Amino acid sequence: MNRIDAALDPVLIADAYARPVYRDDRHDVRVGDVIELLQAAGMRVFIVGGAPRDWLVGQPGNDIDLCVDAAADDALLRLREAYPAIDGVRMHNQRFGVLRWGDEASGGVDINMLRSWKDIRNDDMWTTTFVPRADLVEDAQMRDFSVNAFYYDCRDNALLDPLGCGIDDVQAKTLRLITHH
């Protein structure tokens, strides 16, 4: 597991946390609120993919995706408990462990459970029912390119490159396919 010690601009990270995911006349829910809620429920939360990659090159992360070491259903339960008046489910795929929560205008936030290629049955990822995992390397191998397999650990405030090749590929502007066969 490679921890990237490159200096990330704290303003870019703060802006990501401040990004709205749901707003109405009574609520103003931001990415940071969702992260705090899930962490308080004992979940390990990571900002994954393009946002951490963009931070590495000094750009804001426009698409904030979260990964947790629990089922997406568990995350949804916590959101419903915290915000009972909000029907924020925009997409929910239980089998794949994916949830999009928020409102259309704000864009919401995608919450994915950490997955493993080891769960795939009959060489068919789309009909496999995945279970929550905790291994970042196995989850990274479920992604497409190395430059999309960065994990910002919201607990430790650390940027991780589980496969150890993403930072070199960002610097070289190279797309390396990392999906497990």
Tab-separated table of C-alpha atoms in Angstrom:
chain	number	residue	atom	x	y	z
A	1	MET	CA	0.000	0.000	0.000
A	2	ASN	CA	1.601	3.224	-1.117
A	3	ARG	CA	0.911	6.304	0.924
A	4	ILE	CA	1.463	9.366	-1.230
A	5	ASP	CA	3.222	12.116	0.631
A	6	ALA	CA	2.718	14.678	-2.126
A	7	ALA	CA	1.401	17.878	-0.635
A	8	LEU	CA	-2.289	18.140	-1.414
A	9	ASP	CA	-3.788	21.594	-1.308
A	10	PRO	CA	-5.963	21.574	1.848
A	11	VAL	CA	-8.291	24.100	0.195
A	12	LEU	CA	-9.165	21.558	-2.536
A	13	ILE	CA	-10.024	18.958	0.085
A	14	ALA	CA	-12.031	21.455	2.158
A	15	ASP	CA	-13.930	22.474	-0.983
A	16	ALA	CA	-14.786	18.810	-1.639
A	17	TYR	CA	-16.092	18.400	1.920
A	18	ALA	CA	-18.149	21.592	1.533
A	19	ARG	CA	-19.756	20.487	-1.714
A	20	PRO	CA	-23.554	20.249	-1.357
A	21	VAL	CA	-25.284	16.933	-1.949
A	22	TYR	CA	-28.800	17.878	-0.856
A	23	ARG	CA	-30.501	21.225	-0.350
A	24	ASP	CA	-34.020	22.309	0.321
A	25	ASP	CA	-35.639	24.963	2.508
A	26	ARG	CA	-34.873	22.939	5.682
A	27	HIS	CA	-31.686	21.028	4.837
A	28	ASP	CA	-28.202	21.779	3.580
A	29	VAL	CA	-26.319	18.472	3.513
A	30	ARG	CA	-22.730	18.492	2.313
A	31	VAL	CA	-20.165	15.801	1.479
A	32	GLY	CA	-18.464	16.390	4.838
A	33	ASP	CA	-21.757	15.793	6.660
A	34	VAL	CA	-22.159	12.434	4.911
A	35	ILE	CA	-18.556	11.460	5.685
A	36	GLU	CA	-18.955	12.422	9.352
A	37	LEU	CA	-22.227	10.497	9.614
A	38	LEU	CA	-20.776	7.314	8.115
A	39	GLN	CA	-17.621	7.527	10.216
A	40	ALA	CA	-19.700	7.999	13.360
A	41	ALA	CA	-21.450	4.737	12.433
A	42	GLY	CA	-18.064	2.996	12.466
A	43	MET	CA	-17.495	2.919	8.723
A	44	ARG	CA	-14.140	3.555	7.110
A	45	VAL	CA	-14.734	6.230	4.454
A	46	PHE	CA	-12.583	7.037	1.442
A	47	ILE	CA	-12.940	9.618	-1.323
A	48	VAL	CA	-12.021	7.634	-4.416
A	49	GLY	CA	-11.243	7.992	-8.064
A	50	GLY	CA	-11.064	11.188	-10.003
A	51	ALA	CA	-11.216	13.711	-7.167
A	52	PRO	CA	-7.970	12.583	-5.482
A	53	ARG	CA	-6.315	12.333	-8.904
A	54	ASP	CA	-7.390	15.882	-9.697
A	55	TRP	CA	-6.093	17.113	-6.329
A	56	LEU	CA	-2.668	15.693	-7.205
A	57	VAL	CA	-2.457	18.036	-10.197
A	58	GLY	CA	-3.849	21.014	-8.279
A	59	GLN	CA	-7.388	20.870	-9.656
A	60	PRO	CA	-10.688	20.706	-7.748
A	61	GLY	CA	-12.380	17.320	-7.634
A	62	ASN	CA	-15.616	17.830	-9.519
A	63	ASP	CA	-16.986	14.334	-8.991
A	64	ILE	CA	-16.859	13.256	-5.348
A	65	ASP	CA	-17.333	9.508	-4.897
A	66	LEU	CA	-17.145	7.757	-1.542
A	67	CYS	CA	-16.226	4.165	-0.732
A	68	VAL	CA	-17.017	2.482	2.565
A	69	ASP	CA	-16.112	-0.830	4.169
A	70	ALA	CA	-19.790	-1.637	4.722
A	71	ALA	CA	-22.818	-2.391	2.586
A	72	ALA	CA	-24.398	0.494	0.693
A	73	ASP	CA	-27.606	-0.501	2.487
A	74	ASP	CA	-25.924	0.254	5.823
A	75	ALA	CA	-24.932	3.699	4.543
A	76	LEU	CA	-28.493	4.278	3.336
A	77	LEU	CA	-29.891	3.256	6.732
A	78	ARG	CA	-27.649	5.815	8.454
A	79	LEU	CA	-28.689	8.539	6.002
A	80	ARG	CA	-32.380	7.749	6.540
A	81	GLU	CA	-31.936	7.821	10.317
A	82	ALA	CA	-30.130	11.159	10.186
A	83	TYR	CA	-32.409	12.742	7.576
A	84	PRO	CA	-35.843	11.074	7.883
A	85	ALA	CA	-37.604	13.873	5.989
A	86	ILE	CA	-35.345	13.499	2.952
A	87	ASP	CA	-36.003	11.023	0.165
A	88	GLY	CA	-32.543	11.374	-1.321
A	89	VAL	CA	-32.157	8.022	-3.091
A	90	ARG	CA	-31.423	8.721	-6.748
A	91	MET	CA	-30.018	5.271	-7.545
A	92	HIS	CA	-29.523	2.107	-5.515
A	93	ASN	CA	-28.069	-1.195	-6.710
A	94	GLN	CA	-27.924	-3.529	-3.738
A	95	ARG	CA	-26.227	-6.377	-5.574
A	96	PHE	CA	-23.347	-4.204	-6.754
A	97	GLY	CA	-23.220	-2.148	-3.550
A	98	VAL	CA	-23.806	1.286	-5.068
A	99	LEU	CA	-25.930	4.172	-3.844
A	100	ARG	CA	-26.404	7.689	-5.197
A	101	TRP	CA	-27.910	9.963	-2.557
A	102	GLY	CA	-28.813	13.626	-2.700
A	103	ASP	CA	-30.812	15.875	-4.988
A	104	GLU	CA	-30.650	16.424	-8.721
A	105	ALA	CA	-29.649	20.083	-8.506
A	106	SER	CA	-26.728	19.438	-6.164
A	107	GLY	CA	-25.671	16.272	-7.923
A	108	GLY	CA	-25.660	14.116	-4.826
A	109	VAL	CA	-22.858	11.779	-3.860
A	110	ASP	CA	-22.114	8.216	-4.950
A	111	ILE	CA	-21.415	5.801	-2.111
A	112	ASN	CA	-19.907	2.444	-3.058
A	113	MET	CA	-18.928	-0.417	-0.853
A	114	LEU	CA	-15.410	-1.736	-1.201
A	115	ARG	CA	-15.636	-4.799	-3.469
A	116	SER	CA	-13.451	-7.690	-4.529
A	117	TRP	CA	-13.062	-9.449	-7.850
A	118	LYS	CA	-13.006	-12.661	-5.769
A	119	ASP	CA	-16.793	-12.403	-5.378
A	120	ILE	CA	-17.441	-12.634	-9.136
A	121	ARG	CA	-19.227	-15.855	-10.065
A	122	ASN	CA	-19.493	-17.432	-13.512
A	123	ASP	CA	-17.317	-14.671	-14.996
A	124	ASP	CA	-20.300	-12.306	-14.770
A	125	MET	CA	-19.713	-9.240	-12.646
A	126	TRP	CA	-23.158	-7.801	-13.422
A	127	THR	CA	-25.132	-10.674	-11.884
A	128	THR	CA	-22.779	-11.227	-8.942
A	129	THR	CA	-23.907	-10.165	-5.497
A	130	PHE	CA	-20.933	-8.503	-3.862
A	131	VAL	CA	-20.244	-8.385	-0.133
A	132	PRO	CA	-18.550	-5.511	1.695
A	133	ARG	CA	-14.772	-5.770	1.853
A	134	ALA	CA	-11.941	-3.854	3.481
A	135	ASP	CA	-9.038	-4.563	1.090
A	136	LEU	CA	-8.178	-1.494	-0.991
A	137	VAL	CA	-5.981	-3.480	-3.391
A	138	GLU	CA	-8.855	-5.796	-4.291
A	139	ASP	CA	-11.217	-2.843	-4.710
A	140	ALA	CA	-8.669	-1.035	-6.888
A	141	GLN	CA	-8.557	-4.107	-9.127
A	142	MET	CA	-12.299	-3.621	-9.717
A	143	ARG	CA	-11.656	-0.165	-11.212
A	144	ASP	CA	-10.670	0.713	-14.753
A	145	PHE	CA	-7.438	2.719	-14.829
A	146	SER	CA	-4.645	3.306	-12.327
A	147	VAL	CA	-5.340	7.056	-12.369
A	148	ASN	CA	-8.844	6.314	-11.043
A	149	ALA	CA	-7.672	4.075	-8.196
A	150	PHE	CA	-6.633	6.647	-5.610
A	151	TYR	CA	-8.180	6.564	-2.146
A	152	TYR	CA	-8.235	9.554	0.175
A	153	ASP	CA	-8.606	8.131	3.676
A	154	CYS	CA	-11.008	10.521	5.423
A	155	ARG	CA	-10.024	9.234	8.871
A	156	ASP	CA	-6.255	9.528	8.486
A	157	ASN	CA	-6.264	12.389	5.953
A	158	ALA	CA	-3.922	10.397	3.741
A	159	LEU	CA	-3.830	9.765	0.004
A	160	LEU	CA	-3.313	6.111	-0.885
A	161	ASP	CA	-2.269	4.438	-4.151
A	162	PRO	CA	-2.997	0.760	-3.388
A	163	LEU	CA	-1.475	-0.607	-6.602
A	164	GLY	CA	1.585	1.623	-6.459
A	165	CYS	CA	1.424	2.782	-10.067
A	166	GLY	CA	-1.166	5.574	-10.108
A	167	ILE	CA	1.116	8.428	-9.133
A	168	ASP	CA	3.634	7.545	-11.873
A	169	ASP	CA	0.816	7.281	-14.407
A	170	VAL	CA	-0.608	10.680	-13.421
A	171	GLN	CA	2.811	12.257	-13.802
A	172	ALA	CA	3.406	10.518	-17.158
A	173	LYS	CA	-0.181	11.198	-18.315
A	174	THR	CA	-0.569	7.479	-19.018
A	175	LEU	CA	-3.674	5.301	-18.881
A	176	ARG	CA	-2.886	1.885	-17.453
A	177	LEU	CA	-5.662	-0.706	-17.377
A	178	ILE	CA	-5.749	-2.276	-13.915
A	179	THR	CA	-9.009	-4.232	-13.907
A	180	HIS	CA	-8.528	-7.798	-12.763
A	181	HIS	CA	-9.005	-10.169	-15.667
